[in-house]
Every structure is written in structure tokens, then in C-alpha cells.
Coordinates of C-alpha atoms in Angstrom, one line a residue:
M1 CA -39.7 -18.1 -25.1
S2 CA -36.4 -16.5 -26.1
E3 CA -33.5 -16.9 -23.7
Q4 CA -32.7 -13.7 -21.9
T5 CA -29.1 -12.4 -21.6
P6 CA -28.3 -12.3 -17.9
V7 CA -27.5 -8.8 -16.4
M8 CA -23.9 -8.6 -15.4
E9 CA -23.5 -7.1 -11.9
K10 CA -21.0 -4.1 -12.0
R11 CA -18.1 -4.8 -9.6
P12 CA -17.1 -2.0 -7.2
R13 CA -13.9 -0.1 -7.9
A14 CA -10.9 0.1 -5.6
L15 CA -7.6 2.0 -5.7
S16 CA -4.5 1.1 -3.8
C17 CA -1.1 2.9 -3.9
I18 CA 2.4 2.2 -2.6
Q19 CA 5.3 4.6 -2.4
P20 CA 8.6 3.6 -4.1
T21 CA 10.8 4.3 -1.0
G22 CA 12.6 1.0 -0.8
I23 CA 11.5 -2.7 -0.7
P24 CA 8.6 -3.2 1.7
T25 CA 8.8 -5.3 4.8
L26 CA 7.1 -8.5 5.9
G27 CA 4.8 -6.2 7.9
N28 CA 3.7 -4.4 4.7
Y29 CA 3.2 -7.7 3.0
L30 CA 1.1 -9.4 5.6
G31 CA -0.7 -6.2 6.6
A32 CA -1.7 -5.1 3.2
L33 CA 0.0 -6.3 0.0
R34 CA -0.9 -9.9 0.3
N35 CA -4.6 -8.9 0.6
W36 CA -4.4 -7.0 -2.7
T37 CA -4.1 -10.2 -4.6
Q38 CA -7.4 -11.4 -3.1
L39 CA -9.0 -8.0 -3.7
Q40 CA -8.4 -8.3 -7.5
D41 CA -10.9 -11.2 -7.6
E42 CA -13.6 -9.2 -5.8
M43 CA -13.3 -5.7 -7.3
E44 CA -12.2 -3.7 -10.3
C45 CA -8.8 -2.6 -9.1
A46 CA -6.2 0.0 -9.8
F47 CA -2.8 -0.3 -8.2
A48 CA -0.4 2.6 -8.4
V49 CA 3.3 3.3 -7.6
A50 CA 2.8 6.6 -5.9
D51 CA 6.1 8.2 -6.9
L52 CA 4.8 11.8 -6.8
H53 CA 4.1 11.3 -3.0
A54 CA 7.6 10.0 -2.5
I55 CA 9.3 13.4 -3.4
T56 CA 8.0 15.2 -0.3
V57 CA 11.2 13.8 1.2
R58 CA 14.3 14.4 -0.9
Q59 CA 15.3 11.5 -3.1
E60 CA 18.6 10.8 -4.9
P61 CA 17.5 10.6 -8.6
A62 CA 19.4 7.4 -9.6
A63 CA 18.3 5.5 -6.6
F64 CA 14.7 6.9 -6.9
R65 CA 14.5 5.7 -10.5
K66 CA 15.7 2.2 -9.5
Q67 CA 13.1 2.1 -6.7
I68 CA 10.3 3.0 -9.1
Y69 CA 11.2 0.1 -11.4
E70 CA 11.5 -2.3 -8.4
T71 CA 8.3 -1.3 -6.8
F72 CA 6.4 -1.7 -10.1
A73 CA 8.0 -5.1 -10.6
L74 CA 7.0 -6.0 -7.0
L75 CA 3.4 -5.3 -7.7
L76 CA 3.5 -7.8 -10.6
A77 CA 5.6 -10.3 -8.6
L78 CA 2.9 -10.3 -5.9
G79 CA 0.5 -11.7 -8.5
L80 CA -1.4 -8.6 -9.5
D81 CA -2.5 -9.3 -13.1
P82 CA -1.9 -6.3 -15.4
E83 CA -4.5 -7.6 -17.8
K84 CA -7.2 -7.9 -15.1
N85 CA -6.2 -4.8 -13.2
V86 CA -4.8 -1.3 -13.9
V87 CA -1.2 -1.4 -12.6
F88 CA 0.6 1.9 -13.3
V89 CA 3.1 4.6 -12.2
Q90 CA 1.4 7.7 -10.8
S91 CA 3.6 10.3 -12.4
Q92 CA 3.0 8.8 -15.9
V93 CA -0.6 9.9 -15.7
P94 CA -0.5 13.8 -15.6
A95 CA -4.2 14.0 -14.5
H96 CA -3.1 13.3 -10.9
S97 CA -1.1 16.5 -10.6
E98 CA -3.7 18.6 -12.4
L99 CA -6.6 17.5 -10.4
M100 CA -4.6 18.0 -7.2
W101 CA -4.2 21.6 -8.1
L102 CA -8.0 22.0 -8.8
L103 CA -8.8 20.3 -5.5
S104 CA -6.3 22.5 -3.6
S105 CA -8.7 25.4 -4.1
C106 CA -11.3 23.4 -2.1
T107 CA -8.9 22.4 0.6
A108 CA -8.7 24.5 3.8
F109 CA -5.4 25.2 5.5
G110 CA -6.7 24.0 8.8
E111 CA -7.7 20.6 7.4
L112 CA -4.2 19.9 6.1
S113 CA -2.5 21.2 9.3
R114 CA -4.4 18.6 11.3
M115 CA -3.1 15.7 9.3
T116 CA -1.3 13.3 11.7
Q117 CA 1.3 12.2 9.2
F118 CA 2.2 15.9 8.3
K119 CA 3.0 16.4 12.0
D120 CA 5.0 13.2 12.2
K121 CA 7.0 13.8 9.0
S122 CA 7.6 17.5 9.9
Q123 CA 9.4 16.3 13.1
K124 CA 11.4 13.7 11.2
H125 CA 12.4 16.1 8.4
A126 CA 12.5 19.4 10.2
D127 CA 15.0 20.7 7.6
N128 CA 12.6 20.2 4.7
I129 CA 9.0 21.0 5.7
N130 CA 7.9 21.8 2.1
L131 CA 4.6 22.6 0.4
G132 CA 4.4 19.1 -1.0
L133 CA 4.6 17.6 2.4
F134 CA 1.9 19.8 3.6
G135 CA -0.4 19.4 0.6
Y136 CA 0.1 15.7 -0.2
P137 CA -3.3 14.6 1.3
T138 CA -4.9 16.7 -1.4
L139 CA -2.9 14.8 -4.0
M140 CA -4.0 11.6 -2.3
A141 CA -7.6 12.8 -2.7
A142 CA -7.0 13.4 -6.4
D143 CA -5.6 9.9 -6.8
I144 CA -8.8 8.4 -5.4
L145 CA -11.4 10.7 -6.9
L146 CA -9.9 10.5 -10.4
Y147 CA -10.9 6.8 -10.6
Q148 CA -14.3 7.2 -9.1
A149 CA -13.4 4.6 -6.6
D150 CA -16.0 3.0 -4.4
Y151 CA -13.4 1.8 -1.9
V152 CA -9.9 2.6 -0.7
P153 CA -8.2 -0.3 1.1
V154 CA -6.3 1.3 4.0
G155 CA -4.9 0.6 7.4
A156 CA -6.5 2.2 10.3
D157 CA -3.7 4.9 10.3
Q158 CA -4.7 6.0 6.8
K159 CA -8.4 6.4 7.5
Q160 CA -7.9 10.1 8.2
H161 CA -6.8 10.7 4.6
V162 CA -9.8 8.9 3.2
E163 CA -12.1 11.1 5.4
L164 CA -10.4 14.2 3.9
T165 CA -11.0 12.7 0.4
R166 CA -14.6 12.3 1.2
T167 CA -14.8 15.9 2.5
L168 CA -13.2 17.3 -0.6
G169 CA -15.3 15.3 -2.9
E170 CA -18.5 16.3 -1.2
R171 CA -17.4 19.9 -1.1
F172 CA -16.6 20.0 -4.8
N173 CA -19.9 18.3 -5.7
G174 CA -21.7 20.8 -3.5
L175 CA -20.0 23.8 -5.2
Y176 CA -20.0 22.6 -8.8
G177 CA -22.5 19.8 -9.1
E178 CA -22.2 16.0 -9.1
T179 CA -18.7 15.1 -10.3
F180 CA -17.0 12.6 -8.0
K181 CA -18.1 9.3 -6.4
I182 CA -17.6 9.5 -2.6
P183 CA -15.4 6.6 -1.6
E184 CA -15.5 4.5 1.6
P185 CA -12.5 3.3 3.5
Y186 CA -12.1 -0.5 3.1
I187 CA -10.3 -1.8 6.3
M188 CA -8.9 -5.3 5.7
K189 CA -10.2 -7.3 8.7
A190 CA -7.8 -10.2 8.5
C191 CA -4.5 -8.2 8.5
A192 CA -1.7 -9.4 10.6
R193 CA -0.2 -6.8 13.0
V194 CA 3.5 -7.4 12.5
R195 CA 5.8 -5.8 15.1
S196 CA 9.5 -5.1 15.2
L197 CA 11.6 -8.3 15.9
Q198 CA 13.8 -6.3 18.3
E199 CA 11.2 -4.0 19.9
P200 CA 7.9 -5.9 19.6
T201 CA 5.8 -3.1 21.1
K202 CA 6.7 -1.0 17.9
K203 CA 5.5 -1.5 14.4
M204 CA 7.9 -3.2 12.0
S205 CA 9.5 -0.5 9.8
K206 CA 12.0 -0.6 6.9
S207 CA 13.4 2.7 8.2
D208 CA 14.5 1.2 11.5
E209 CA 18.2 1.6 12.0
N210 CA 18.5 -1.9 13.4
V211 CA 18.3 -4.2 10.3
N212 CA 17.5 -7.2 12.6
S213 CA 14.2 -5.6 13.5
F214 CA 12.5 -6.1 10.2
I215 CA 12.3 -8.7 7.4
S216 CA 12.6 -7.2 3.9
L217 CA 10.8 -8.9 1.1
Q218 CA 14.1 -9.3 -0.6
D219 CA 15.9 -11.0 2.3
D220 CA 17.2 -14.4 1.4
E221 CA 16.4 -17.5 3.4
A222 CA 19.6 -17.4 5.4
T223 CA 19.0 -13.8 6.4
I224 CA 15.4 -14.5 7.3
L225 CA 16.4 -17.4 9.5
R226 CA 19.2 -15.4 11.2
K227 CA 16.9 -12.4 12.0
F228 CA 14.2 -14.6 13.5
K229 CA 16.8 -16.5 15.5
R230 CA 17.8 -13.1 17.0
A231 CA 14.2 -12.0 17.6
V232 CA 13.4 -10.8 21.2
T233 CA 11.3 -13.1 23.3
D234 CA 11.1 -13.6 27.1
S235 CA 12.5 -15.9 29.8
E236 CA 9.4 -18.2 30.2
A237 CA 10.4 -20.5 27.3
C238 CA 6.7 -21.4 26.6
V239 CA 5.0 -20.7 23.3
R240 CA 1.7 -19.2 24.3
Y241 CA -0.3 -16.1 23.4
A242 CA -0.6 -14.0 26.5
E243 CA -0.3 -10.5 27.9
G244 CA 3.3 -9.5 28.7
K245 CA 4.8 -11.8 26.0
D246 CA 5.0 -9.3 23.2
G247 CA 7.9 -10.9 21.4
I248 CA 6.3 -14.4 21.3
C249 CA 2.8 -13.0 20.5
N250 CA 4.4 -11.2 17.5
L251 CA 6.0 -14.4 16.3
M252 CA 2.8 -16.3 16.7
E253 CA 0.9 -13.7 14.7
I254 CA 3.4 -14.0 11.9
Y255 CA 3.4 -17.8 12.0
A256 CA -0.4 -17.8 12.0
A257 CA -0.6 -15.4 9.1
V258 CA 1.7 -17.5 6.8
T259 CA 0.5 -21.0 7.9
G260 CA -3.2 -20.4 8.5
K261 CA -3.0 -22.0 11.9
D262 CA -4.8 -20.5 14.9
F263 CA -3.0 -19.7 18.2
A264 CA -4.4 -22.9 19.9
A265 CA -2.9 -25.1 17.2
I266 CA 0.4 -23.3 17.4
E267 CA 0.6 -23.7 21.1
A268 CA -0.2 -27.4 20.8
E269 CA 2.4 -27.8 18.0
F270 CA 5.2 -26.3 20.2
A271 CA 4.2 -27.7 23.5
G272 CA 7.3 -28.8 25.4
K273 CA 9.6 -27.3 22.8
G274 CA 11.9 -24.3 23.2
Y275 CA 11.9 -20.9 21.6
G276 CA 14.8 -22.0 19.3
D277 CA 12.5 -24.6 17.6
F278 CA 9.7 -22.1 17.3
K279 CA 11.9 -19.3 15.9
A280 CA 13.3 -21.6 13.3
A281 CA 9.9 -22.8 12.3
V282 CA 8.6 -19.2 11.9
G283 CA 11.7 -18.3 9.8
E284 CA 11.3 -21.3 7.5
A285 CA 7.6 -20.6 7.0
V286 CA 8.2 -17.0 6.1
A287 CA 11.1 -17.9 3.7
A288 CA 8.8 -20.4 2.0
E289 CA 6.1 -17.8 1.7
L290 CA 8.4 -15.2 0.2
K291 CA 10.5 -17.4 -2.1
P292 CA 8.1 -17.5 -5.2
I293 CA 7.6 -13.7 -4.9
Q294 CA 11.3 -13.1 -4.8
E295 CA 11.9 -15.4 -7.9
R296 CA 9.2 -13.6 -9.9
L297 CA 10.6 -10.2 -8.8
K298 CA 14.1 -11.1 -10.1
T299 CA 12.6 -12.2 -13.4
Y300 CA 10.7 -8.9 -13.9
I301 CA 13.6 -6.7 -12.8
A302 CA 15.9 -8.5 -15.3
D303 CA 13.7 -7.4 -18.2
K304 CA 13.6 -3.6 -18.2
G305 CA 12.0 -3.5 -21.7
E306 CA 9.0 -5.6 -20.6
L307 CA 8.6 -3.6 -17.4
E308 CA 8.4 -0.4 -19.4
R309 CA 6.0 -2.0 -21.9
L310 CA 3.7 -2.9 -18.9
M311 CA 4.2 0.6 -17.4
K312 CA 3.0 2.1 -20.7
Q313 CA 0.1 -0.3 -20.9
G314 CA -1.0 0.5 -17.4
A315 CA -0.6 4.3 -17.8
D316 CA -2.7 4.2 -20.9
K317 CA -5.5 2.3 -19.1
A318 CA -5.3 4.6 -16.1
A319 CA -5.3 7.8 -18.2
Y320 CA -8.4 6.6 -20.1
V321 CA -10.4 6.8 -16.8
A322 CA -8.5 9.7 -15.2
E323 CA -8.7 12.1 -18.1
R324 CA -12.5 11.6 -18.4
T325 CA -12.9 12.6 -14.7
L326 CA -10.5 15.5 -15.0
K327 CA -12.3 16.9 -18.1
K328 CA -15.6 16.6 -16.2
A329 CA -14.2 18.5 -13.2
K330 CA -12.7 21.3 -15.3
K331 CA -16.0 21.7 -17.3
K332 CA -17.9 21.9 -14.0
M333 CA -15.5 24.6 -12.7
G334 CA -15.9 26.7 -15.9
F335 CA -12.6 26.1 -17.6
V336 CA -12.6 26.5 -21.4
Q337 CA -11.5 23.2 -23.1
V338 CA -10.7 23.1 -26.8

């Protein structure tokens, strides 16, 4: 009997995007970015630098250009393999903007006005409430639907945008016929909830005016140790995970995330020791975790030519999929394509 060729199971597709608005924090890394490297072994992945989304807030051109290079380099430094994945810059694939316009005709004003992030950003940037800020969830839907993604890895705060994407995809399919795959939100279960080092009831944010409140992925070891030394704790001087100990709980969650230890093991390790010892240990563990990423990041940033070659490679791979979807959508809507 002849040997049969095994049937290869098609892996699900996932799309993840990051805006080039400065180097991410430890919170971004432990909450999402680190998990992307695991995702690439489980799914067929596309990772994008979402530069079109970033311009809803005014950007200084030279700084913006630098941030695009750095963010693309960071994706590579994290360990995202450009041969295994599609790693690209959003604006270098014109299909994103074009599909966004097509989908805007299927998006209701009321749907966009209910978006939580539009309300938040409108308050923060009251002098620049622009059409892009209002309509960017439709661009996000275009990003996702272009690649016929099965899953969109998101935090709980982004789930609303995936729901809008599903609504628009289903509406388009209903109006014009089956065109888009309807994606599911993929909530990463094992994400660390990293809080501000100075106000541990708040989320860690790179936009915080107090630089001691967050760890940047580019902070060197001395800076990391200094920031953790200044982290807010409490007066009990006992390392334990309990209600009312927001600062210590935050540090324990960070330490657990980078060492793999559970809270019981951490409490046992620091039994009888003061907060100074614990803060130093957390800082050292974080610095050790980030060091190889920082070294790879420096190498990529130093070679602009190689970065641009990889950008072009990624854009070509992304466009191959995106343009097929766009042509299908335009044909369904009745556009004449020659």
C-alpha cells in the first residue's frame, strides 16, 4: 500500500498592531508584547507598526519618522521572526487606507460616537478633535479584515474595537455577499497587570509626567534599579499579596511575570526581609529580562539599510494578502477594476 501524504492542518491567522508613539513600557511588554513571541509559534501572524493610527494626534515629522524605525526595530528585537511572520509598517500597504474608506460607508455615526477611546482622547486633545480620531476604529476594522484574521490578540480595553470590526464585517457580508472572515478577540490569559510604580492603582503609562512611574524598554539597568528603589509601597514591611497593599502587589506581579515564581514562593523567598531587598531583586530581574532585547534593538537601529530592506520585504508580503482582499471587496461593491 502506498504511503499517504499527511494532511497539513491550516494554522489560524492573527493580526497585532502597535502604534509608533514612543518606546513601550514594561507594562506593554509584560501585558502584550512578550506574548506575541509565543503567538508566532501557534498561529500564522502579521505584526504591524500602526503609523496611520498615530497621526490622529499631531506628530512632529522628524520625531515621528524616528519612532517608526524604532518601533519596527523593536518588533524584530522582541524575537518576531520576519521570515516566519509578516512584520510591516501599515502606511506602506495602501490597501489599509482604501479599505477603510470603503468600510466607512458601512459605519454608522452612532457606532463611532460610542467608542470609549474616542471619548477619552477627545478630552485629552480638545484642541484637535479631528475626523481621523473619530473614524480610526473603522481603520482598525480595515486592518483586521484585510488579512482575513481568525483572531485579534487584544487587552480587555480593546475588545470594543474588535466587536465593531465584527459588526462591520458582518454588515458588509450581508450587503454584498461573503467577503470577510469574522474575527474573534483573543484575550491573552496569562498577562501581567502592571501598574504605575508611583500610583499603583493606575495603569503604567509612558505618557505619565512622572518618569519614575514607569519603566521604559530602553531604560538601562541603573535607571531600572533606581526607579524600583523609589517605587511606592506601604509601612508594613512585609512582602505578601493582600488587599490594601497595592504597591507591593504590583511589584509581586512584575516579579512573578519575569521569574515564573508564584506569589507563595515569592513570599517565602522574602520572608523576614525588608522592602529594600525585594525592590532590588525586582529591579535586577527586570533588567536581566530586558537586556537581550535592548542589545538586539541597538543592533537593528544601527543598520538603517537592513531595517528598510526588512520593511520592504514585510510590506510586499502584507500587500500580497491585503490587495487580494481589497480587490474582492471592490468587486462585490460594483467598482470597475481594469
